[in-house]
PDB file of C-alpha atoms in Angstrom:
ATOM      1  CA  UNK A   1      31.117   0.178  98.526  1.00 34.00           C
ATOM      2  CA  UNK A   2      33.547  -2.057  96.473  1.00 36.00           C
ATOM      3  CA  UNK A   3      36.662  -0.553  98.849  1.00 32.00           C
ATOM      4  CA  UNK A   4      39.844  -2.962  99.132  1.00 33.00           C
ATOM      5  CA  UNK A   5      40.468  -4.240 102.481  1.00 34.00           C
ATOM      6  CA  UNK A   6      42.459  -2.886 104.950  1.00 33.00           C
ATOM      7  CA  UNK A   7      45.441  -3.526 107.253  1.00 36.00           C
ATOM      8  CA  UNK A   8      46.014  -1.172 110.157  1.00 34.00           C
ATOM      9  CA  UNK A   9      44.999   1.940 108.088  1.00 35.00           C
ATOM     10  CA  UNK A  10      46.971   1.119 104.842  1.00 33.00           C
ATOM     11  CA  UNK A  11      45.346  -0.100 101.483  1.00 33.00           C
ATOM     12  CA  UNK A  12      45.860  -3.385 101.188  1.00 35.00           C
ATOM     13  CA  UNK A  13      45.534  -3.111  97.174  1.00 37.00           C
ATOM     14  CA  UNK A  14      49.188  -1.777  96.145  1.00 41.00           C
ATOM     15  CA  UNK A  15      47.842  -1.343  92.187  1.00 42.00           C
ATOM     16  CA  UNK A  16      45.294   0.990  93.793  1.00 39.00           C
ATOM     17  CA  UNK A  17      47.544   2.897  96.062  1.00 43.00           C
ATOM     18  CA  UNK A  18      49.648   3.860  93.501  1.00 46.00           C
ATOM     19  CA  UNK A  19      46.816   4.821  90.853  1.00 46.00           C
ATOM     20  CA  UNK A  20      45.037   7.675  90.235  1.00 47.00           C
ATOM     21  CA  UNK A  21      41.733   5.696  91.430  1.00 44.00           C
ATOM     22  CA  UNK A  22      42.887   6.101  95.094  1.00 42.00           C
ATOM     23  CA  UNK A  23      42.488  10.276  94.933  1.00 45.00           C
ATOM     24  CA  UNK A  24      38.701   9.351  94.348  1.00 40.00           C
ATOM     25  CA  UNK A  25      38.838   7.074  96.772  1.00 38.00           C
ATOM     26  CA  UNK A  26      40.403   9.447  99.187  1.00 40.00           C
ATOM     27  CA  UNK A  27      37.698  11.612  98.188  1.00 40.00           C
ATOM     28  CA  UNK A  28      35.047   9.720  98.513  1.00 35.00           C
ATOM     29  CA  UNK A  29      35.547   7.836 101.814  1.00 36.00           C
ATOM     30  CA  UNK A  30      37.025   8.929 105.306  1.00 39.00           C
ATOM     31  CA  UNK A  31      39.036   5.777 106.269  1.00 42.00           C
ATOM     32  CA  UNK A  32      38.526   5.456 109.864  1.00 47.00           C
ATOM     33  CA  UNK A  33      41.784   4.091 111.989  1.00 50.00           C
ATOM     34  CA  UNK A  34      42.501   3.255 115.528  1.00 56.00           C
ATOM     35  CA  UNK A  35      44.320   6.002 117.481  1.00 55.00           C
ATOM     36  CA  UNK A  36      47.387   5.074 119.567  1.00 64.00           C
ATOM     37  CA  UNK A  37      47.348   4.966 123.238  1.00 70.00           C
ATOM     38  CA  UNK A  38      47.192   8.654 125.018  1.00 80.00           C
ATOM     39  CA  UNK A  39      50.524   9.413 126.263  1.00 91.00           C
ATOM     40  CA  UNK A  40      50.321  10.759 129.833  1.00 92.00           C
ATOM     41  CA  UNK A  41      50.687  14.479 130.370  1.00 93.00           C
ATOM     42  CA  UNK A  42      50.167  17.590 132.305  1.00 94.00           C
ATOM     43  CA  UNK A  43      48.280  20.491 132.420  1.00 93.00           C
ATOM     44  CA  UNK A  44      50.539  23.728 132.230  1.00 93.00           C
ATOM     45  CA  UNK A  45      48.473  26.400 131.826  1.00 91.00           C
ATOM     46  CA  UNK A  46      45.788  24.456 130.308  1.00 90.00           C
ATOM     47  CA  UNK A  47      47.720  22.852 127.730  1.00 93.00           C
ATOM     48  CA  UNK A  48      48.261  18.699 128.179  1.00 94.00           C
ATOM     49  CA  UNK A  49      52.380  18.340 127.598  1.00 95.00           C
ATOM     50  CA  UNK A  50      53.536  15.053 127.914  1.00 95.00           C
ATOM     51  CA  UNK A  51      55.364  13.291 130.775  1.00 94.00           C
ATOM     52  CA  UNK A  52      56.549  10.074 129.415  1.00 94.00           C
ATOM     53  CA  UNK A  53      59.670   8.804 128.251  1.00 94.00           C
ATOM     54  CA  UNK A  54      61.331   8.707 125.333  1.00 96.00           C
ATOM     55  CA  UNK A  55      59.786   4.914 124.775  1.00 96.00           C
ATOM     56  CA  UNK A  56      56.905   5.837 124.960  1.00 95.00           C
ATOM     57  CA  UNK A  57      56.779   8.550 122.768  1.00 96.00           C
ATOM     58  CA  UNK A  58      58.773   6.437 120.329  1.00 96.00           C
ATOM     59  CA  UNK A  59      56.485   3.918 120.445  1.00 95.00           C
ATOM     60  CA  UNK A  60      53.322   6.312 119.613  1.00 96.00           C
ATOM     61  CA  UNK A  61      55.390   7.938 116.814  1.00 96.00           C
ATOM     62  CA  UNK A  62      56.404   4.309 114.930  1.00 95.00           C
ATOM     63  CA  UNK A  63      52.664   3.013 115.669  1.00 93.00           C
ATOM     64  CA  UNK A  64      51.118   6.111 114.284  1.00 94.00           C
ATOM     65  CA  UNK A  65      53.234   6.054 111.210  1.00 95.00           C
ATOM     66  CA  UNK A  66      51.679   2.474 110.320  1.00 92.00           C
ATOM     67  CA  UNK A  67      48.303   4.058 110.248  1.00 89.00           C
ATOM     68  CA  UNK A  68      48.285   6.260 107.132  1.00 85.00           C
ATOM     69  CA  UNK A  69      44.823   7.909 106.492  1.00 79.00           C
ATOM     70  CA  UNK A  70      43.025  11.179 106.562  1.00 75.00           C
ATOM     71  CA  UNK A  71      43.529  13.457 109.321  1.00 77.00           C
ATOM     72  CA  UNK A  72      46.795  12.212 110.645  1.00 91.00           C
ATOM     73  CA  UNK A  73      48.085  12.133 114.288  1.00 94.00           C
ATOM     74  CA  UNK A  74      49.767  15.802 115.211  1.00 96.00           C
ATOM     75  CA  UNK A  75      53.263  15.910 117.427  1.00 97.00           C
ATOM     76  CA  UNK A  76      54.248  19.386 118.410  1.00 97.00           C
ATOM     77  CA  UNK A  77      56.956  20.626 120.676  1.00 96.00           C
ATOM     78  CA  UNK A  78      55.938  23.497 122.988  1.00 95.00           C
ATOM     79  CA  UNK A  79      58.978  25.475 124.994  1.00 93.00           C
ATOM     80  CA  UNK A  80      58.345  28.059 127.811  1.00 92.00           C
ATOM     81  CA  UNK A  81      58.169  30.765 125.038  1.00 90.00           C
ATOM     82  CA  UNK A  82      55.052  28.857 122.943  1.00 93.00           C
ATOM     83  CA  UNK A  83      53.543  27.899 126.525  1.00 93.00           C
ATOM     84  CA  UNK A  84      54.016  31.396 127.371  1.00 89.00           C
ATOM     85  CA  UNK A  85      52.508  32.576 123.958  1.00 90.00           C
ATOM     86  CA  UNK A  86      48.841  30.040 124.702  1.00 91.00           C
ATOM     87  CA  UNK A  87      48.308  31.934 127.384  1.00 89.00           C
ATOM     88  CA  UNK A  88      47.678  35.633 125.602  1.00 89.00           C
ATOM     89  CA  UNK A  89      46.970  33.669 121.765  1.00 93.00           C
ATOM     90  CA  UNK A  90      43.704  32.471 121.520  1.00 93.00           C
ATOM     91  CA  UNK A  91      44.901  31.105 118.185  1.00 94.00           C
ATOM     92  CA  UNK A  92      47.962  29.847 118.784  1.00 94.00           C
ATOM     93  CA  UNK A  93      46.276  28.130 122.298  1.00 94.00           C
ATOM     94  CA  UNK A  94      43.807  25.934 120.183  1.00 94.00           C
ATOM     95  CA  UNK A  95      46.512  25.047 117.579  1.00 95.00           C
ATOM     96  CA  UNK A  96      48.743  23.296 120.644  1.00 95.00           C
ATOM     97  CA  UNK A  97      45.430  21.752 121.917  1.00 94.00           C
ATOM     98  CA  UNK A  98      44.457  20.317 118.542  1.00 93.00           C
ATOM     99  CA  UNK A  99      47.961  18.390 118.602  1.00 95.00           C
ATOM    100  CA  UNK A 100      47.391  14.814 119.770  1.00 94.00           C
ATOM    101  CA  UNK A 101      51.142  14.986 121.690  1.00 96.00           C
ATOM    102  CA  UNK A 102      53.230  18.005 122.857  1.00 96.00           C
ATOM    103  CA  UNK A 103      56.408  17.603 123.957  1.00 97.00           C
ATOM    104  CA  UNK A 104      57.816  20.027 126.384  1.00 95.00           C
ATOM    105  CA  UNK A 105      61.173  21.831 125.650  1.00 92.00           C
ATOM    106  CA  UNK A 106      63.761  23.391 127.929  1.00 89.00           C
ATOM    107  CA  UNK A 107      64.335  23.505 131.750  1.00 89.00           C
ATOM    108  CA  UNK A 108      61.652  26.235 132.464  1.00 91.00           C
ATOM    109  CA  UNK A 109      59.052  24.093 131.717  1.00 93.00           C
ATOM    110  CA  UNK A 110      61.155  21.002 133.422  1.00 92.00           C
ATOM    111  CA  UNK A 111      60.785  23.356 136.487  1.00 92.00           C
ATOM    112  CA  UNK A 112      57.113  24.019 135.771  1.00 93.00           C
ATOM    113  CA  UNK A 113      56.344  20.023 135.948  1.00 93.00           C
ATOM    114  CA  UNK A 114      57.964  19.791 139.204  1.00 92.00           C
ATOM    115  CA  UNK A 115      55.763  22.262 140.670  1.00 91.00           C
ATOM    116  CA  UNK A 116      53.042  20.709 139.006  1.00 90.00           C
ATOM    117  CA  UNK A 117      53.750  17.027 141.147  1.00 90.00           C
ATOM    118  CA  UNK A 118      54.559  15.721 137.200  1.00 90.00           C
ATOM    119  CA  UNK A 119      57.937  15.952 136.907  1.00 90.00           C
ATOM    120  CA  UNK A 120      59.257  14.847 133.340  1.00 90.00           C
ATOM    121  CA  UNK A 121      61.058  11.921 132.940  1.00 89.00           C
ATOM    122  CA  UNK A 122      62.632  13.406 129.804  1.00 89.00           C
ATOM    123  CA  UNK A 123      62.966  16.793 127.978  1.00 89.00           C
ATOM    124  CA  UNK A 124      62.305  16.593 124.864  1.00 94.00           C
ATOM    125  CA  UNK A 125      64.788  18.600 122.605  1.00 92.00           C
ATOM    126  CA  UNK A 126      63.350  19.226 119.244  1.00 93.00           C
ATOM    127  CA  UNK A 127      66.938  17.929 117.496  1.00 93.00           C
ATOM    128  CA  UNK A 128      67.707  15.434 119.933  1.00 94.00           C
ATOM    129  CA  UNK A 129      64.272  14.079 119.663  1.00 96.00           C
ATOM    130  CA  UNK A 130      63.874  13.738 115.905  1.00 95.00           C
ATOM    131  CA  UNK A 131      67.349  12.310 115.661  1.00 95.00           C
ATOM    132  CA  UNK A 132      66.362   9.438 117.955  1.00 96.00           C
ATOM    133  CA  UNK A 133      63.063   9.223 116.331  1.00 97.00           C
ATOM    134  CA  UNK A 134      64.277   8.642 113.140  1.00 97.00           C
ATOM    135  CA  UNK A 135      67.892   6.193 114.501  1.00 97.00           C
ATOM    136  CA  UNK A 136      64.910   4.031 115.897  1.00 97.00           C
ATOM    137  CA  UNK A 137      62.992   3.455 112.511  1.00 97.00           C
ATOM    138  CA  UNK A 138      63.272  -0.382 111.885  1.00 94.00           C
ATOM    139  CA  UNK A 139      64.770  -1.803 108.998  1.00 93.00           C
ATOM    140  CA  UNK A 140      61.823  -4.397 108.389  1.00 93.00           C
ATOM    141  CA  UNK A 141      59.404  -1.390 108.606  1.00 93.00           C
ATOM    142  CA  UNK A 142      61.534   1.677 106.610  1.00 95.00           C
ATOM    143  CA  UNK A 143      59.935   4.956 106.953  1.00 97.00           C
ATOM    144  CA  UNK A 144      58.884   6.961 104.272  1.00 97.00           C
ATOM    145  CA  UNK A 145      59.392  10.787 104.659  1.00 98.00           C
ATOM    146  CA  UNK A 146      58.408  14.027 103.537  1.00 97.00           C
ATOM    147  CA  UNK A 147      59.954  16.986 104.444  1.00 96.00           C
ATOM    148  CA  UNK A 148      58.127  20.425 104.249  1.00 95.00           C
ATOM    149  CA  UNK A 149      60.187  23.683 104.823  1.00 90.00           C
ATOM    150  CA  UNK A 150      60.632  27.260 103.915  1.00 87.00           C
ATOM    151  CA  UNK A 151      63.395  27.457 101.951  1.00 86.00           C
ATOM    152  CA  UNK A 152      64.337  25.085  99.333  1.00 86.00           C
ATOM    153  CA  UNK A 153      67.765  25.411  99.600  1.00 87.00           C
ATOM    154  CA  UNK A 154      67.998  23.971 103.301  1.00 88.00           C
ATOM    155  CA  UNK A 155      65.661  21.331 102.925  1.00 90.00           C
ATOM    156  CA  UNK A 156      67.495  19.605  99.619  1.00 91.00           C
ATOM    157  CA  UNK A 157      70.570  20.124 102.462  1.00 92.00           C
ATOM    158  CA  UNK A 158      68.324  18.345 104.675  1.00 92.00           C
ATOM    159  CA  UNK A 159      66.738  15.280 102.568  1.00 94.00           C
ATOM    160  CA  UNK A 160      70.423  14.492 101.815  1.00 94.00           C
ATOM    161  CA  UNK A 161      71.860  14.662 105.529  1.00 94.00           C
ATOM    162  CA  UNK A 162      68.700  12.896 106.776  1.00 95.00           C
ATOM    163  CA  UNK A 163      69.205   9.995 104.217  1.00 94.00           C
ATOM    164  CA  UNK A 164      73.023   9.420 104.655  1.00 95.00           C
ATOM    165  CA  UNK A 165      72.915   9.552 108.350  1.00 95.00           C
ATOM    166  CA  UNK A 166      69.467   7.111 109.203  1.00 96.00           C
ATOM    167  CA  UNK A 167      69.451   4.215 106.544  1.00 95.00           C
ATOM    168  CA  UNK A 168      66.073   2.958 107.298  1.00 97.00           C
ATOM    169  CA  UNK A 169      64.247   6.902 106.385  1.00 97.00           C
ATOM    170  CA  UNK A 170      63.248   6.928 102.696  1.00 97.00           C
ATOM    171  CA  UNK A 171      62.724  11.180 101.850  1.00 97.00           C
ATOM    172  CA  UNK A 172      60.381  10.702  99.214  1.00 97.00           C
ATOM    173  CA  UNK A 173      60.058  14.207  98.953  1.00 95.00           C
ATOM    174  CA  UNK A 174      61.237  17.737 100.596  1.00 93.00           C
ATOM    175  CA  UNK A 175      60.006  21.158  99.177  1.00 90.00           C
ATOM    176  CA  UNK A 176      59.456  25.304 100.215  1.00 90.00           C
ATOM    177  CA  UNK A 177      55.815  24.465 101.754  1.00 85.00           C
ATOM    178  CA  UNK A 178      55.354  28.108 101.134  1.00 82.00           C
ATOM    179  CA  UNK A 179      56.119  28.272  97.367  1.00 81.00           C
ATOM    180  CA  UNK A 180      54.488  24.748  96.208  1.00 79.00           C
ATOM    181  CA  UNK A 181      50.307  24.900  96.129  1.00 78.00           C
ATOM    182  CA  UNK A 182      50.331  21.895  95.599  1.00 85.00           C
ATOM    183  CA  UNK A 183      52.477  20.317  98.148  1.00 91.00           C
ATOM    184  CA  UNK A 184      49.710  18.339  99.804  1.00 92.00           C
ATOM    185  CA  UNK A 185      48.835  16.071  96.526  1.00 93.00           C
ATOM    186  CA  UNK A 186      52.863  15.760  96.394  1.00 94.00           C
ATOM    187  CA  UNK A 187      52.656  14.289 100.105  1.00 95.00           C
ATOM    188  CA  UNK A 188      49.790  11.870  99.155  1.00 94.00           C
ATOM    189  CA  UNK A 189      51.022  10.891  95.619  1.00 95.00           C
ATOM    190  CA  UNK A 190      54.334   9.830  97.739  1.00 95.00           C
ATOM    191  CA  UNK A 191      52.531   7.590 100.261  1.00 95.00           C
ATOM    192  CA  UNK A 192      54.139   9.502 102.720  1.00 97.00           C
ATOM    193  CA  UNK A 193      54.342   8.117 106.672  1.00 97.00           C
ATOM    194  CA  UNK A 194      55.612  10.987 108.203  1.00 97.00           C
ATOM    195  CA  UNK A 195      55.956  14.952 107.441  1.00 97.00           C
ATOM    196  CA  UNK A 196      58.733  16.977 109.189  1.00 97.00           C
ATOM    197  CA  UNK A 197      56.879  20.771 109.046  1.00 96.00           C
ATOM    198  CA  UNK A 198      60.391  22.565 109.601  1.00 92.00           C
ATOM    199  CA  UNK A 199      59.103  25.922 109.864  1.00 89.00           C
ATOM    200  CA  UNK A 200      59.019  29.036 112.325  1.00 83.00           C
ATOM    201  CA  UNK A 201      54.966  28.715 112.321  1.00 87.00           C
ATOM    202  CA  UNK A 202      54.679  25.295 111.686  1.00 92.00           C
ATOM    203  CA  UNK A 203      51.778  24.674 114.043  1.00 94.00           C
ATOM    204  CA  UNK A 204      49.299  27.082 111.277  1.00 93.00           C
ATOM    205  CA  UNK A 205      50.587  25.826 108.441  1.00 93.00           C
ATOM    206  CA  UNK A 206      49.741  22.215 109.904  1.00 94.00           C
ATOM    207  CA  UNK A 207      46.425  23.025 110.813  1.00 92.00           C
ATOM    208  CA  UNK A 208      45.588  24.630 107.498  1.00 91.00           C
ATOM    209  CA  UNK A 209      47.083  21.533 106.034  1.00 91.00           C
ATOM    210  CA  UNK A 210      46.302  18.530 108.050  1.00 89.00           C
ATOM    211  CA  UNK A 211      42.725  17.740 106.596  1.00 88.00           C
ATOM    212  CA  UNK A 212      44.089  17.659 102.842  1.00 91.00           C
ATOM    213  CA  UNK A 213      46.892  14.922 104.372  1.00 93.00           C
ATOM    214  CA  UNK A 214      46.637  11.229 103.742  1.00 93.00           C
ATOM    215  CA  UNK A 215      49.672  10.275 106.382  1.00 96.00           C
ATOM    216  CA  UNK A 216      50.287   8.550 109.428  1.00 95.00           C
ATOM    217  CA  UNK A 217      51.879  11.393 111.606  1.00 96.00           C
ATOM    218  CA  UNK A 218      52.469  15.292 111.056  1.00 97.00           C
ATOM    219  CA  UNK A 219      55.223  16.804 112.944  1.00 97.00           C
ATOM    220  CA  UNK A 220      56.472  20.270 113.689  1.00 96.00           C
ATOM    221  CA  UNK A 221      60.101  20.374 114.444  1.00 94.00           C
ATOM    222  CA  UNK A 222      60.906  24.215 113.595  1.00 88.00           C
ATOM    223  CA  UNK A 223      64.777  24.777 113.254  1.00 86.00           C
ATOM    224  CA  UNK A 224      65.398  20.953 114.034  1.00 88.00           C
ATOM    225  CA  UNK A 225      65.357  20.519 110.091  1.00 87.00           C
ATOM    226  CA  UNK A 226      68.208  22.813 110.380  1.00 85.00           C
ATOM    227  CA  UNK A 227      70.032  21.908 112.728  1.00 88.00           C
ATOM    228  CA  UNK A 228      70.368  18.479 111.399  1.00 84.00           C
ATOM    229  CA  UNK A 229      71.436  19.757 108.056  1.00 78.00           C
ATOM    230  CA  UNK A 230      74.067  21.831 109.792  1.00 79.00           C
ATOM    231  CA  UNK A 231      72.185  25.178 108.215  1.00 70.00           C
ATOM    232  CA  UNK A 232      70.481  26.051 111.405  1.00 62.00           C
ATOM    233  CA  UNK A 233      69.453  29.906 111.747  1.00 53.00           C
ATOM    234  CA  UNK A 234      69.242  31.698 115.360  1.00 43.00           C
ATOM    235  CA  UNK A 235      65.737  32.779 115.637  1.00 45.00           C
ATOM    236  CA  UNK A 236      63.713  34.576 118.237  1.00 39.00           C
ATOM    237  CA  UNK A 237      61.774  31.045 118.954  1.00 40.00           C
ATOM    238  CA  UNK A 238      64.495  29.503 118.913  1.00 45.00           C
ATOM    239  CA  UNK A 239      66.364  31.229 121.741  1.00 53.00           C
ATOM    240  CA  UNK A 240      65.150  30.295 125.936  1.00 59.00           C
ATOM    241  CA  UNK A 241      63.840  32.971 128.062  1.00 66.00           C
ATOM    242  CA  UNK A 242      65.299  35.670 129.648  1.00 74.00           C
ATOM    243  CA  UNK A 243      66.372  35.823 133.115  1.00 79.00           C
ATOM    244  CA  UNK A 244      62.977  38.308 133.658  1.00 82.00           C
ATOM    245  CA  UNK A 245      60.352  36.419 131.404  1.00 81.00           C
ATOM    246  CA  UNK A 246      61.815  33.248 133.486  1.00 83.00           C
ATOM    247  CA  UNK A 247      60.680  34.618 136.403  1.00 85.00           C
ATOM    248  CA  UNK A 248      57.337  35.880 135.182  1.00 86.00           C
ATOM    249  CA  UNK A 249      56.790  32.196 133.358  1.00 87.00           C
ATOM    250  CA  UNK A 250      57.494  30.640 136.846  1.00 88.00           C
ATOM    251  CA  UNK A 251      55.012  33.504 138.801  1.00 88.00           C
ATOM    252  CA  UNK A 252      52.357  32.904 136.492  1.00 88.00           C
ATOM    253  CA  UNK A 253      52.864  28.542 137.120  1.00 89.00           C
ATOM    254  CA  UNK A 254      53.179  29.410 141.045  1.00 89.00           C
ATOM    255  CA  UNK A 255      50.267  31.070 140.812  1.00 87.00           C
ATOM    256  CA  UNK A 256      47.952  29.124 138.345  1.00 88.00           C
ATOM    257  CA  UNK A 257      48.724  25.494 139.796  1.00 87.00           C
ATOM    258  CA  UNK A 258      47.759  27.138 143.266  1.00 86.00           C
ATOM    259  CA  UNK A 259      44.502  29.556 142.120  1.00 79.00           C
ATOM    260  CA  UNK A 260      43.508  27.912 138.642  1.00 66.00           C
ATOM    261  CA  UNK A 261      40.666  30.495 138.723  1.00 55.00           C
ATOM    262  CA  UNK A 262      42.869  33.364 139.031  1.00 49.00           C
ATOM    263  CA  UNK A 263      43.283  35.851 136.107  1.00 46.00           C
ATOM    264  CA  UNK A 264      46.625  35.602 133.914  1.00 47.00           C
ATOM    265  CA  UNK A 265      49.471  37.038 134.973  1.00 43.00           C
ATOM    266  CA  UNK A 266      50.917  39.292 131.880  1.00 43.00           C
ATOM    267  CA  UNK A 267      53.984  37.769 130.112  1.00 44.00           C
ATOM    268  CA  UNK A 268      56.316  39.931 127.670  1.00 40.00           C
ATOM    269  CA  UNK A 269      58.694  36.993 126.713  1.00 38.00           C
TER     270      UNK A 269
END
């Protein structure tokens, strides 16, 4: 077909990378890559969160980022609350189990593991996470970043705070994914490694997005964006369980773990 080599998943011809020939390309060819290792994981409530540490993950997440091409790997992070959510939104359920790792949040679903003989070697804070993510880029390998939120404002806030703090991060671009059509040529055009999806409902606008994408990894960090750019916002999401939907999370993993088959226990958190 004529196609320039390739090197772990990344044109090999720079001229043609940064031409307008590689959107036909990209049109015309699904570049095939190898896929990192699987992380190991549990089931909660039919959804595979992961159980590893923070190497590991940080391992998968640099490794990934090398291998730009279409359909990119998917990172979530899934608290009690979006666990909770699977098990009554059919929708939201397949949009966690499309993600290729999700990374559990909070010390309900800590507690869940240890019922489920997995306990978690680490909990994987959305902030904490991505800051250690991104303090871990090397600076033989910098990381090129886009950042895709919902409100201009915060993520300019963001690109800037993201840049001055982690040296090896390039933001080669950060934009209102709601307001900009466009936004997934702007990703491309950018040779982007990584997009940070800092939104409430990042997981749908990830999987309406993801197969326009020509990255190595897509991830949704919700308020972490924020929070980083010291403009976080309290949300609903954002906030753990109460005392009661605590208790109903940890009936329902009591009795699923014991009685898989059994029907769901209701959850109003």
């Amino acid at each position: 077909m004529g196609l320039p080599e390739q090197d772990s998943g990344i044109w090999a011809d720079d001229d043609l990378a940064q031409s307008g020939e590689r959107a036909i390309v990209r049109e015309s060819f699904l570049r095939l890559k190898p896929a990192p290792e699987h992380l190991p994981a549990m089931d909660a409530f039919g959804v595979p969160v992961a159980v590893c540490g923070f190497e590991a993950v940080r391992d998968w997440f640099l490794h990934a980022a090398e291998l730009r091409g279409r359909f990119p790997k998917v990172i979530l992070f899934a608290g009690a609350r979006s666990l909770a959510r699977a098990t009554k939104d059919a929708a939201h359920r397949n949009r966690l189990l499309r993600a290729d790792v999700i990374l559990g949040e909070g010390s309900t679903v800590a507690t869940y593991a240890k019922l489920a003989a997995a306990p978690m070697r680490e909990r994987f804070d959305a902030v904490a996470t991505l800051e250690r993510l991104l303090a871990s880029v090397d600076s033989d390998r910098p990381l090129r970043v886009f950042l895709c939120g919902d409100d201009a404002k915060r993520t300019a806030v963001a690109k800037k705070v993201i840049e001055a703090r982690f040296p090896n991060v390039k933001i080669v671009g950060a934009a209102d994914a709601r307001a900009n059509a466009s936004i997934s040529e702007d990703v491309n055009e950018a040779r982007t490694d990584v997009v940070l999806v800092g939104m409430s409902d990042a997981e749908a606008w990830i999987e309406e997005n993801m197969p326009l994408l020509d990255v190595g990894v897509v991830v949704g960090v919700g308020d972490a964006l924020d929070a980083i750019s010291g403009m976080k916002k309290t949300k609903l999401a954002a906030r753990p369980l109460g005392v009661v939907a605590a208790i109903l999370f940890m009936i329902r993993a009591t009795l699923y773990l014991a009685f898989p088959s059994r029907p769901a226990l209701p959850l109003n958190g």
